[in-house]
Amino acid sequence: MDNKNYKSGFVAIIGRPNVGKSTFMNRIIKEQIAITSPKAQTTRNKIQGIYTDNERQIIFLDTPGIHKPHNDLDQYMDKAAISALKEVDAVLFMTEAGEQAGPGDKFIIEELKKVKAPVFLVLNKIDLINPDEMAPQIDEYKDLMDFAEIIPISATNGNNIDDLIDTLTKHLPVGPQYYADDQITDHPEYFIVGELIREKILEDTRDEIPHSIAVVVESMNQRSEAGKLQIEANIYVERESQKPIVIGRGGAMLKNIGIGSRIKIEHLLGEKVNLKLWVRVKKNWRDDKAFLASAGYSLKDFKD
């Protein structure tokens, strides 16, 4: 790399559930590496997305939305989000444009005040409001904390995304390119595959299966005689009564989940896939640390 002024750094995206953090990540990376859903608390892990061009490389950490924990999984999600603040060169605090700061936002701000890295306030979803609605919100947030920059965007439409990248770059250090030009995430493919299956389940089951679903990809390294990649995954629910909801009458729901997931997985991997899904019951899996670890959650984020 010949550019002596090349910038690089790690940036956390933090905020309450459902403010558009994953949509923003996918917009930046131009690929779907984080699942999105109208349901809150969709993101469960710190998902790393990598933006690279000739001037900079920015590694984004899309964190779970911070919320009041009700079980070990919730506790993991909160600690995963807050722990990300210790690892980065800058923080994007995302909230909805036009919305007043609620108790959740104020809790996050108190955590952000402890951070040494510059914190940017990102007002997302500006496409849904009149611009005049932002002025009182900006004044309110300025009173709560001194932000490095305040940037309104639309992650869905792409408004001001380039400006955000340029502004963010000014605050990043001169540094090396950590990842190859074509690498967009450090998560293994099986993790992203499992997330795409979970996203399809959330889409199709709506409010019937809110956060009781876990997907564990058991294998994806064999090929059929036709050369298709064989992927086998278990879908875990917490109660027997949830199993028929995911399977559906005559297996229709599970078939639809498989078809929709396979299309997204083939786009991600760039090859044909044979996807096999099983639905299994694992009672109280969200409070089972051993199971959470096997499902890809880091136990270090459970530690106090």
PDB file of C-alpha atoms in Angstrom:
ATOM      1  CA  MET A   1       0.000   0.000   0.000  1.00  0.00           C
ATOM      2  CA  ASP A   2       1.639   3.257  -1.186  1.00  0.00           C
ATOM      3  CA  ASN A   3      -0.760   5.731   0.462  1.00  0.00           C
ATOM      4  CA  LYS A   4       1.098   7.082   3.525  1.00  0.00           C
ATOM      5  CA  ASN A   5      -2.071   8.881   4.677  1.00  0.00           C
ATOM      6  CA  TYR A   6      -4.180   5.698   4.637  1.00  0.00           C
ATOM      7  CA  LYS A   7      -6.658   5.635   7.528  1.00  0.00           C
ATOM      8  CA  SER A   8      -7.962   2.585   9.358  1.00  0.00           C
ATOM      9  CA  GLY A   9      -9.877   1.914  12.524  1.00  0.00           C
ATOM     10  CA  PHE A  10     -12.622   0.071  14.392  1.00  0.00           C
ATOM     11  CA  VAL A  11     -16.034   1.687  14.847  1.00  0.00           C
ATOM     12  CA  ALA A  12     -18.891   0.462  17.074  1.00  0.00           C
ATOM     13  CA  ILE A  13     -22.506   1.051  16.089  1.00  0.00           C
ATOM     14  CA  ILE A  14     -24.630   1.247  19.222  1.00  0.00           C
ATOM     15  CA  GLY A  15     -28.218   2.156  20.041  1.00  0.00           C
ATOM     16  CA  ARG A  16     -31.578   0.905  21.223  1.00  0.00           C
ATOM     17  CA  PRO A  17     -33.205  -2.053  19.438  1.00  0.00           C
ATOM     18  CA  ASN A  18     -34.697  -1.479  16.008  1.00  0.00           C
ATOM     19  CA  VAL A  19     -33.146   1.910  15.201  1.00  0.00           C
ATOM     20  CA  GLY A  20     -31.608   0.563  11.977  1.00  0.00           C
ATOM     21  CA  LYS A  21     -28.076  -0.475  12.966  1.00  0.00           C
ATOM     22  CA  SER A  22     -28.074  -3.660  10.870  1.00  0.00           C
ATOM     23  CA  THR A  23     -29.657  -1.895   7.883  1.00  0.00           C
ATOM     24  CA  PHE A  24     -26.886   0.702   8.110  1.00  0.00           C
ATOM     25  CA  MET A  25     -24.221  -2.008   8.255  1.00  0.00           C
ATOM     26  CA  ASN A  26     -25.583  -3.771   5.183  1.00  0.00           C
ATOM     27  CA  ARG A  27     -25.816  -0.439   3.312  1.00  0.00           C
ATOM     28  CA  ILE A  28     -22.167   0.362   4.087  1.00  0.00           C
ATOM     29  CA  ILE A  29     -20.842  -3.083   3.154  1.00  0.00           C
ATOM     30  CA  LYS A  30     -23.199  -3.471   0.159  1.00  0.00           C
ATOM     31  CA  GLU A  31     -23.871  -7.086   1.182  1.00  0.00           C
ATOM     32  CA  GLN A  32     -26.180  -8.658   3.730  1.00  0.00           C
ATOM     33  CA  ILE A  33     -24.023  -9.754   6.628  1.00  0.00           C
ATOM     34  CA  ALA A  34     -26.408  -8.652   9.400  1.00  0.00           C
ATOM     35  CA  ILE A  35     -30.031  -9.735   9.466  1.00  0.00           C
ATOM     36  CA  THR A  36     -32.805  -7.178   9.661  1.00  0.00           C
ATOM     37  CA  SER A  37     -36.355  -7.470  10.920  1.00  0.00           C
ATOM     38  CA  PRO A  38     -39.128  -5.169  12.184  1.00  0.00           C
ATOM     39  CA  LYS A  39     -38.840  -7.106  15.443  1.00  0.00           C
ATOM     40  CA  ALA A  40     -36.593  -5.567  18.063  1.00  0.00           C
ATOM     41  CA  GLN A  41     -33.440  -7.341  19.290  1.00  0.00           C
ATOM     42  CA  THR A  42     -32.805  -9.121  15.986  1.00  0.00           C
ATOM     43  CA  THR A  43     -29.017  -8.776  16.222  1.00  0.00           C
ATOM     44  CA  ARG A  44     -27.541 -11.057  18.899  1.00  0.00           C
ATOM     45  CA  ASN A  45     -23.814 -10.934  18.234  1.00  0.00           C
ATOM     46  CA  LYS A  46     -21.237  -8.264  17.511  1.00  0.00           C
ATOM     47  CA  ILE A  47     -21.145  -8.611  13.723  1.00  0.00           C
ATOM     48  CA  GLN A  48     -18.053  -7.226  12.067  1.00  0.00           C
ATOM     49  CA  GLY A  49     -18.386  -5.578   8.665  1.00  0.00           C
ATOM     50  CA  ILE A  50     -15.412  -4.274   6.716  1.00  0.00           C
ATOM     51  CA  TYR A  51     -15.509  -1.184   4.459  1.00  0.00           C
ATOM     52  CA  THR A  52     -12.456  -0.732   2.243  1.00  0.00           C
ATOM     53  CA  ASP A  53     -11.455   1.736  -0.469  1.00  0.00           C
ATOM     54  CA  ASN A  54      -8.260   3.434  -1.639  1.00  0.00           C
ATOM     55  CA  GLU A  55      -8.224   5.912   1.245  1.00  0.00           C
ATOM     56  CA  ARG A  56      -9.350   3.899   4.270  1.00  0.00           C
ATOM     57  CA  GLN A  57     -10.486   0.684   5.857  1.00  0.00           C
ATOM     58  CA  ILE A  58     -13.206   0.942   8.505  1.00  0.00           C
ATOM     59  CA  ILE A  59     -14.162  -2.125  10.518  1.00  0.00           C
ATOM     60  CA  PHE A  60     -17.694  -1.704  11.864  1.00  0.00           C
ATOM     61  CA  LEU A  61     -19.060  -3.619  14.847  1.00  0.00           C
ATOM     62  CA  ASP A  62     -22.852  -3.899  14.613  1.00  0.00           C
ATOM     63  CA  THR A  63     -23.877  -4.495  18.219  1.00  0.00           C
ATOM     64  CA  PRO A  64     -27.096  -5.910  19.716  1.00  0.00           C
ATOM     65  CA  GLY A  65     -29.631  -3.281  20.768  1.00  0.00           C
ATOM     66  CA  ILE A  66     -29.308  -2.458  24.462  1.00  0.00           C
ATOM     67  CA  HIS A  67     -32.415  -3.269  26.494  1.00  0.00           C
ATOM     68  CA  LYS A  68     -33.473  -4.461  29.956  1.00  0.00           C
ATOM     69  CA  PRO A  69     -32.283  -8.095  30.257  1.00  0.00           C
ATOM     70  CA  HIS A  70     -34.761 -10.871  31.102  1.00  0.00           C
ATOM     71  CA  ASN A  71     -32.525 -13.942  30.655  1.00  0.00           C
ATOM     72  CA  ASP A  72     -28.921 -14.974  30.001  1.00  0.00           C
ATOM     73  CA  LEU A  73     -29.238 -14.285  26.284  1.00  0.00           C
ATOM     74  CA  ASP A  74     -30.483 -10.737  26.961  1.00  0.00           C
ATOM     75  CA  GLN A  75     -27.646 -10.235  29.443  1.00  0.00           C
ATOM     76  CA  TYR A  76     -25.168 -11.488  26.840  1.00  0.00           C
ATOM     77  CA  MET A  77     -26.553  -9.073  24.237  1.00  0.00           C
ATOM     78  CA  ASP A  78     -26.231  -6.048  26.535  1.00  0.00           C
ATOM     79  CA  LYS A  79     -22.702  -6.966  27.632  1.00  0.00           C
ATOM     80  CA  ALA A  80     -21.671  -7.671  24.031  1.00  0.00           C
ATOM     81  CA  ALA A  81     -22.846  -4.212  23.007  1.00  0.00           C
ATOM     82  CA  ILE A  82     -21.186  -2.372  25.896  1.00  0.00           C
ATOM     83  CA  SER A  83     -17.949  -4.368  25.626  1.00  0.00           C
ATOM     84  CA  ALA A  84     -17.618  -3.212  22.010  1.00  0.00           C
ATOM     85  CA  LEU A  85     -17.058   0.322  23.300  1.00  0.00           C
ATOM     86  CA  LYS A  86     -13.722  -0.721  24.802  1.00  0.00           C
ATOM     87  CA  GLU A  87     -12.328  -1.983  21.500  1.00  0.00           C
ATOM     88  CA  VAL A  88     -12.858   0.866  19.042  1.00  0.00           C
ATOM     89  CA  ASP A  89     -11.456   4.100  17.625  1.00  0.00           C
ATOM     90  CA  ALA A  90     -14.888   5.736  17.306  1.00  0.00           C
ATOM     91  CA  VAL A  91     -18.529   5.110  18.211  1.00  0.00           C
ATOM     92  CA  LEU A  92     -21.679   5.744  16.185  1.00  0.00           C
ATOM     93  CA  PHE A  93     -24.619   6.217  18.563  1.00  0.00           C
ATOM     94  CA  MET A  94     -27.687   5.672  16.407  1.00  0.00           C
ATOM     95  CA  THR A  95     -31.202   6.823  17.206  1.00  0.00           C
ATOM     96  CA  GLU A  96     -34.343   7.555  15.191  1.00  0.00           C
ATOM     97  CA  ALA A  97     -34.622  11.023  13.676  1.00  0.00           C
ATOM     98  CA  GLY A  98     -37.357  13.115  15.254  1.00  0.00           C
ATOM     99  CA  GLU A  99     -37.642  10.949  18.381  1.00  0.00           C
ATOM    100  CA  GLN A 100     -37.023  12.338  21.859  1.00  0.00           C
ATOM    101  CA  ALA A 101     -34.384  10.655  23.998  1.00  0.00           C
ATOM    102  CA  GLY A 102     -36.002   7.891  26.039  1.00  0.00           C
ATOM    103  CA  PRO A 103     -34.720   6.105  29.166  1.00  0.00           C
ATOM    104  CA  GLY A 104     -32.842   3.594  26.979  1.00  0.00           C
ATOM    105  CA  ASP A 105     -31.051   6.356  25.061  1.00  0.00           C
ATOM    106  CA  LYS A 106     -30.103   8.132  28.293  1.00  0.00           C
ATOM    107  CA  PHE A 107     -28.737   4.889  29.754  1.00  0.00           C
ATOM    108  CA  ILE A 108     -26.570   4.404  26.658  1.00  0.00           C
ATOM    109  CA  ILE A 109     -25.351   8.000  26.834  1.00  0.00           C
ATOM    110  CA  GLU A 110     -24.178   7.466  30.431  1.00  0.00           C
ATOM    111  CA  GLU A 111     -22.110   4.512  29.174  1.00  0.00           C
ATOM    112  CA  LEU A 112     -20.793   6.580  26.252  1.00  0.00           C
ATOM    113  CA  LYS A 113     -19.553   9.293  28.613  1.00  0.00           C
ATOM    114  CA  LYS A 114     -17.007   6.742  29.895  1.00  0.00           C
ATOM    115  CA  VAL A 115     -15.613   6.164  26.380  1.00  0.00           C
ATOM    116  CA  LYS A 116     -12.370   7.829  25.347  1.00  0.00           C
ATOM    117  CA  ALA A 117     -13.019   7.472  21.611  1.00  0.00           C
ATOM    118  CA  PRO A 118     -15.002  10.173  19.749  1.00  0.00           C
ATOM    119  CA  VAL A 119     -18.761   9.569  19.747  1.00  0.00           C
ATOM    120  CA  PHE A 120     -20.951  10.536  16.791  1.00  0.00           C
ATOM    121  CA  LEU A 121     -24.712  10.984  17.072  1.00  0.00           C
ATOM    122  CA  VAL A 122     -26.326   9.434  13.985  1.00  0.00           C
ATOM    123  CA  LEU A 123     -29.996  10.333  13.418  1.00  0.00           C
ATOM    124  CA  ASN A 124     -31.341   7.550  11.211  1.00  0.00           C
ATOM    125  CA  LYS A 125     -34.569   7.305   9.175  1.00  0.00           C
ATOM    126  CA  ILE A 126     -34.621  10.951   8.046  1.00  0.00           C
ATOM    127  CA  ASP A 127     -36.625   9.772   5.026  1.00  0.00           C
ATOM    128  CA  LEU A 128     -39.616   9.224   7.333  1.00  0.00           C
ATOM    129  CA  ILE A 129     -39.874  12.720   8.875  1.00  0.00           C
ATOM    130  CA  ASN A 130     -39.999  16.433   8.092  1.00  0.00           C
ATOM    131  CA  PRO A 131     -36.491  17.925   8.549  1.00  0.00           C
ATOM    132  CA  ASP A 132     -37.906  20.550  10.941  1.00  0.00           C
ATOM    133  CA  GLU A 133     -38.670  17.774  13.432  1.00  0.00           C
ATOM    134  CA  MET A 134     -34.957  17.185  14.030  1.00  0.00           C
ATOM    135  CA  ALA A 135     -34.064  20.595  15.493  1.00  0.00           C
ATOM    136  CA  PRO A 136     -35.579  20.023  18.980  1.00  0.00           C
ATOM    137  CA  GLN A 137     -34.105  16.525  19.072  1.00  0.00           C
ATOM    138  CA  ILE A 138     -30.615  17.796  18.233  1.00  0.00           C
ATOM    139  CA  ASP A 139     -30.852  20.474  20.940  1.00  0.00           C
ATOM    140  CA  GLU A 140     -31.954  17.860  23.480  1.00  0.00           C
ATOM    141  CA  TYR A 141     -29.079  15.507  22.663  1.00  0.00           C
ATOM    142  CA  LYS A 142     -26.539  18.342  22.734  1.00  0.00           C
ATOM    143  CA  ASP A 143     -27.621  19.026  26.327  1.00  0.00           C
ATOM    144  CA  LEU A 144     -27.133  15.362  27.235  1.00  0.00           C
ATOM    145  CA  MET A 145     -23.636  14.909  25.794  1.00  0.00           C
ATOM    146  CA  ASP A 146     -20.934  16.633  23.792  1.00  0.00           C
ATOM    147  CA  PHE A 147     -20.781  14.673  20.514  1.00  0.00           C
ATOM    148  CA  ALA A 148     -17.890  14.829  18.050  1.00  0.00           C
ATOM    149  CA  GLU A 149     -20.384  15.234  15.186  1.00  0.00           C
ATOM    150  CA  ILE A 150     -24.138  14.990  14.633  1.00  0.00           C
ATOM    151  CA  ILE A 151     -25.044  13.385  11.304  1.00  0.00           C
ATOM    152  CA  PRO A 152     -28.577  12.756   9.934  1.00  0.00           C
ATOM    153  CA  ILE A 153     -28.858   9.776   7.554  1.00  0.00           C
ATOM    154  CA  SER A 154     -31.210   7.288   5.957  1.00  0.00           C
ATOM    155  CA  ALA A 155     -29.708   3.808   6.043  1.00  0.00           C
ATOM    156  CA  THR A 156     -32.580   2.540   3.900  1.00  0.00           C
ATOM    157  CA  ASN A 157     -32.215   5.120   1.099  1.00  0.00           C
ATOM    158  CA  GLY A 158     -28.517   5.866   1.508  1.00  0.00           C
ATOM    159  CA  ASN A 159     -28.908   9.597   2.280  1.00  0.00           C
ATOM    160  CA  ASN A 160     -25.692  11.167   3.675  1.00  0.00           C
ATOM    161  CA  ILE A 161     -23.926   7.809   3.985  1.00  0.00           C
ATOM    162  CA  ASP A 162     -20.915   9.017   1.962  1.00  0.00           C
ATOM    163  CA  ASP A 163     -20.734  12.180   4.089  1.00  0.00           C
ATOM    164  CA  LEU A 164     -20.757  10.065   7.235  1.00  0.00           C
ATOM    165  CA  ILE A 165     -17.876   7.925   5.935  1.00  0.00           C
ATOM    166  CA  ASP A 166     -15.833  11.028   5.052  1.00  0.00           C
ATOM    167  CA  THR A 167     -16.523  12.701   8.398  1.00  0.00           C
ATOM    168  CA  LEU A 168     -15.703   9.539  10.299  1.00  0.00           C
ATOM    169  CA  THR A 169     -12.441   9.110   8.390  1.00  0.00           C
ATOM    170  CA  LYS A 170     -11.190  12.498   9.638  1.00  0.00           C
ATOM    171  CA  HIS A 171     -11.288  11.159  13.195  1.00  0.00           C
ATOM    172  CA  LEU A 172      -9.543   7.834  12.474  1.00  0.00           C
ATOM    173  CA  PRO A 173      -5.795   7.308  12.847  1.00  0.00           C
ATOM    174  CA  VAL A 174      -3.362   6.706  10.041  1.00  0.00           C
ATOM    175  CA  GLY A 175      -2.938   2.958  10.012  1.00  0.00           C
ATOM    176  CA  PRO A 176      -2.570  -0.285   8.089  1.00  0.00           C
ATOM    177  CA  GLN A 177      -5.089  -2.189   5.998  1.00  0.00           C
ATOM    178  CA  TYR A 178      -6.052  -5.049   8.324  1.00  0.00           C
ATOM    179  CA  TYR A 179      -8.093  -7.120   5.856  1.00  0.00           C
ATOM    180  CA  ALA A 180      -7.955  -7.929   2.150  1.00  0.00           C
ATOM    181  CA  ASP A 181      -9.777  -5.651  -0.304  1.00  0.00           C
ATOM    182  CA  ASP A 182     -12.555  -8.164  -0.950  1.00  0.00           C
ATOM    183  CA  GLN A 183     -13.168  -9.272   2.665  1.00  0.00           C
ATOM    184  CA  ILE A 184     -16.423  -7.864   4.050  1.00  0.00           C
ATOM    185  CA  THR A 185     -16.665  -9.658   7.412  1.00  0.00           C
ATOM    186  CA  ASP A 186     -14.548 -11.683   9.810  1.00  0.00           C
ATOM    187  CA  HIS A 187     -17.418 -13.994  10.726  1.00  0.00           C
ATOM    188  CA  PRO A 188     -17.205 -17.515   9.290  1.00  0.00           C
ATOM    189  CA  GLU A 189     -19.637 -18.360   6.528  1.00  0.00           C
ATOM    190  CA  TYR A 190     -21.567 -20.838   8.655  1.00  0.00           C
ATOM    191  CA  PHE A 191     -22.432 -18.052  11.110  1.00  0.00           C
ATOM    192  CA  ILE A 192     -23.844 -15.802   8.365  1.00  0.00           C
ATOM    193  CA  VAL A 193     -25.715 -18.789   6.881  1.00  0.00           C
ATOM    194  CA  GLY A 194     -27.336 -19.480  10.255  1.00  0.00           C
ATOM    195  CA  GLU A 195     -28.311 -15.820  10.586  1.00  0.00           C
ATOM    196  CA  LEU A 196     -29.943 -15.806   7.143  1.00  0.00           C
ATOM    197  CA  ILE A 197     -32.029 -18.842   8.113  1.00  0.00           C
ATOM    198  CA  ARG A 198     -33.035 -17.136  11.364  1.00  0.00           C
ATOM    199  CA  GLU A 199     -34.007 -13.983   9.475  1.00  0.00           C
ATOM    200  CA  LYS A 200     -36.338 -15.974   7.218  1.00  0.00           C
ATOM    201  CA  ILE A 201     -37.951 -17.608  10.263  1.00  0.00           C
ATOM    202  CA  LEU A 202     -38.548 -14.174  11.811  1.00  0.00           C
ATOM    203  CA  GLU A 203     -40.105 -12.976   8.555  1.00  0.00           C
ATOM    204  CA  ASP A 204     -42.438 -15.932   8.174  1.00  0.00           C
ATOM    205  CA  THR A 205     -43.530 -16.642  11.752  1.00  0.00           C
ATOM    206  CA  ARG A 206     -44.075 -12.970  12.674  1.00  0.00           C
ATOM    207  CA  ASP A 207     -45.112 -12.591  16.337  1.00  0.00           C
ATOM    208  CA  GLU A 208     -45.664 -16.308  16.947  1.00  0.00           C
ATOM    209  CA  ILE A 209     -41.969 -17.051  17.524  1.00  0.00           C
ATOM    210  CA  PRO A 210     -40.446 -13.748  18.715  1.00  0.00           C
ATOM    211  CA  HIS A 211     -37.054 -14.595  20.237  1.00  0.00           C
ATOM    212  CA  SER A 212     -37.353 -18.289  20.949  1.00  0.00           C
ATOM    213  CA  ILE A 213     -35.422 -19.324  17.835  1.00  0.00           C
ATOM    214  CA  ALA A 214     -31.784 -20.337  17.554  1.00  0.00           C
ATOM    215  CA  VAL A 215     -30.172 -21.722  14.405  1.00  0.00           C
ATOM    216  CA  VAL A 216     -27.035 -23.858  14.526  1.00  0.00           C
ATOM    217  CA  VAL A 217     -25.404 -24.906  11.247  1.00  0.00           C
ATOM    218  CA  GLU A 218     -24.118 -28.425  11.820  1.00  0.00           C
ATOM    219  CA  SER A 219     -22.283 -28.959   8.541  1.00  0.00           C
ATOM    220  CA  MET A 220     -21.616 -27.243   5.206  1.00  0.00           C
ATOM    221  CA  ASN A 221     -18.587 -28.964   3.763  1.00  0.00           C
ATOM    222  CA  GLN A 222     -20.024 -31.885   1.775  1.00  0.00           C
ATOM    223  CA  ARG A 223     -21.185 -31.840  -1.845  1.00  0.00           C
ATOM    224  CA  SER A 224     -23.886 -33.781  -3.630  1.00  0.00           C
ATOM    225  CA  GLU A 225     -23.269 -35.809  -6.785  1.00  0.00           C
ATOM    226  CA  ALA A 226     -24.570 -32.802  -8.726  1.00  0.00           C
ATOM    227  CA  GLY A 227     -21.904 -30.619  -7.086  1.00  0.00           C
ATOM    228  CA  LYS A 228     -24.257 -28.675  -4.824  1.00  0.00           C
ATOM    229  CA  LEU A 229     -22.971 -27.593  -1.422  1.00  0.00           C
ATOM    230  CA  GLN A 230     -24.773 -29.580   1.304  1.00  0.00           C
ATOM    231  CA  ILE A 231     -25.812 -27.493   4.324  1.00  0.00           C
ATOM    232  CA  GLU A 232     -27.493 -29.026   7.362  1.00  0.00           C
ATOM    233  CA  ALA A 233     -28.875 -26.872  10.181  1.00  0.00           C
ATOM    234  CA  ASN A 234     -30.904 -27.325  13.350  1.00  0.00           C
ATOM    235  CA  ILE A 235     -33.618 -24.841  14.257  1.00  0.00           C
ATOM    236  CA  TYR A 236     -34.106 -24.787  18.026  1.00  0.00           C
ATOM    237  CA  VAL A 237     -37.279 -23.669  19.790  1.00  0.00           C
ATOM    238  CA  GLU A 238     -37.924 -23.550  23.528  1.00  0.00           C
ATOM    239  CA  ARG A 239     -41.303 -25.291  23.745  1.00  0.00           C
ATOM    240  CA  GLU A 240     -43.005 -28.251  22.079  1.00  0.00           C
ATOM    241  CA  SER A 241     -45.919 -25.989  21.162  1.00  0.00           C
ATOM    242  CA  GLN A 242     -43.580 -23.860  19.011  1.00  0.00           C
ATOM    243  CA  LYS A 243     -42.327 -26.762  16.918  1.00  0.00           C
ATOM    244  CA  PRO A 244     -45.507 -27.192  14.792  1.00  0.00           C
ATOM    245  CA  ILE A 245     -45.573 -23.430  14.161  1.00  0.00           C
ATOM    246  CA  VAL A 246     -42.146 -23.573  12.519  1.00  0.00           C
ATOM    247  CA  ILE A 247     -42.922 -26.802  10.642  1.00  0.00           C
ATOM    248  CA  GLY A 248     -46.405 -25.702   9.537  1.00  0.00           C
ATOM    249  CA  ARG A 249     -49.247 -27.802   8.207  1.00  0.00           C
ATOM    250  CA  GLY A 250     -47.830 -30.649   6.152  1.00  0.00           C
ATOM    251  CA  GLY A 251     -44.371 -29.107   6.533  1.00  0.00           C
ATOM    252  CA  ALA A 252     -45.368 -26.053   4.463  1.00  0.00           C
ATOM    253  CA  MET A 253     -43.822 -23.432   6.742  1.00  0.00           C
ATOM    254  CA  LEU A 254     -40.492 -25.245   7.045  1.00  0.00           C
ATOM    255  CA  LYS A 255     -40.409 -25.766   3.283  1.00  0.00           C
ATOM    256  CA  ASN A 256     -41.007 -22.054   2.699  1.00  0.00           C
ATOM    257  CA  ILE A 257     -38.300 -21.145   5.232  1.00  0.00           C
ATOM    258  CA  GLY A 258     -35.903 -23.494   3.443  1.00  0.00           C
ATOM    259  CA  ILE A 259     -36.636 -22.081  -0.021  1.00  0.00           C
ATOM    260  CA  GLY A 260     -36.331 -18.443   1.090  1.00  0.00           C
ATOM    261  CA  SER A 261     -33.166 -19.098   3.079  1.00  0.00           C
ATOM    262  CA  ARG A 262     -31.549 -21.056   0.263  1.00  0.00           C
ATOM    263  CA  ILE A 263     -31.992 -18.178  -2.200  1.00  0.00           C
ATOM    264  CA  LYS A 264     -30.210 -15.747   0.159  1.00  0.00           C
ATOM    265  CA  ILE A 265     -27.499 -18.273   0.996  1.00  0.00           C
ATOM    266  CA  GLU A 266     -26.804 -18.967  -2.685  1.00  0.00           C
ATOM    267  CA  HIS A 267     -26.476 -15.212  -3.284  1.00  0.00           C
ATOM    268  CA  LEU A 268     -24.060 -14.954  -0.355  1.00  0.00           C
ATOM    269  CA  LEU A 269     -21.903 -17.923  -1.356  1.00  0.00           C
ATOM    270  CA  GLY A 270     -22.200 -17.577  -5.130  1.00  0.00           C
ATOM    271  CA  GLU A 271     -23.051 -21.240  -5.685  1.00  0.00           C
ATOM    272  CA  LYS A 272     -25.935 -23.718  -5.669  1.00  0.00           C
ATOM    273  CA  VAL A 273     -26.932 -25.116  -2.280  1.00  0.00           C
ATOM    274  CA  ASN A 274     -28.910 -28.088  -0.985  1.00  0.00           C
ATOM    275  CA  LEU A 275     -30.289 -26.982   2.393  1.00  0.00           C
ATOM    276  CA  LYS A 276     -31.654 -29.425   4.975  1.00  0.00           C
ATOM    277  CA  LEU A 277     -33.406 -28.111   8.095  1.00  0.00           C
ATOM    278  CA  TRP A 278     -34.565 -29.871  11.262  1.00  0.00           C
ATOM    279  CA  VAL A 279     -36.664 -28.384  14.075  1.00  0.00           C
ATOM    280  CA  ARG A 280     -35.708 -29.436  17.591  1.00  0.00           C
ATOM    281  CA  VAL A 281     -36.836 -28.473  21.093  1.00  0.00           C
ATOM    282  CA  LYS A 282     -34.251 -27.178  23.576  1.00  0.00           C
ATOM    283  CA  LYS A 283     -36.064 -25.985  26.688  1.00  0.00           C
ATOM    284  CA  ASN A 284     -34.878 -22.681  28.171  1.00  0.00           C
ATOM    285  CA  TRP A 285     -31.933 -22.497  25.785  1.00  0.00           C
ATOM    286  CA  ARG A 286     -31.644 -18.742  26.346  1.00  0.00           C
ATOM    287  CA  ASP A 287     -30.590 -19.455  29.947  1.00  0.00           C
ATOM    288  CA  ASP A 288     -28.220 -22.309  29.021  1.00  0.00           C
ATOM    289  CA  LYS A 289     -24.685 -20.907  28.795  1.00  0.00           C
ATOM    290  CA  ALA A 290     -23.263 -24.159  27.379  1.00  0.00           C
ATOM    291  CA  PHE A 291     -25.812 -24.147  24.580  1.00  0.00           C
ATOM    292  CA  LEU A 292     -25.271 -20.434  23.900  1.00  0.00           C
ATOM    293  CA  ALA A 293     -21.547 -21.100  23.569  1.00  0.00           C
ATOM    294  CA  SER A 294     -22.180 -23.966  21.129  1.00  0.00           C
ATOM    295  CA  ALA A 295     -24.470 -21.649  19.146  1.00  0.00           C
ATOM    296  CA  GLY A 296     -21.624 -19.174  18.639  1.00  0.00           C
ATOM    297  CA  TYR A 297     -21.955 -16.723  21.527  1.00  0.00           C
ATOM    298  CA  SER A 298     -18.752 -15.786  23.339  1.00  0.00           C
ATOM    299  CA  LEU A 299     -18.820 -16.747  27.019  1.00  0.00           C
ATOM    300  CA  LYS A 300     -16.427 -13.915  27.858  1.00  0.00           C
ATOM    301  CA  ASP A 301     -19.309 -11.493  27.368  1.00  0.00           C
ATOM    302  CA  PHE A 302     -21.180 -13.149  30.246  1.00  0.00           C
ATOM    303  CA  LYS A 303     -18.442 -12.263  32.708  1.00  0.00           C
ATOM    304  CA  ASP A 304     -18.935  -9.271  34.995  1.00  0.00           C
TER     305      ASP A 304
END
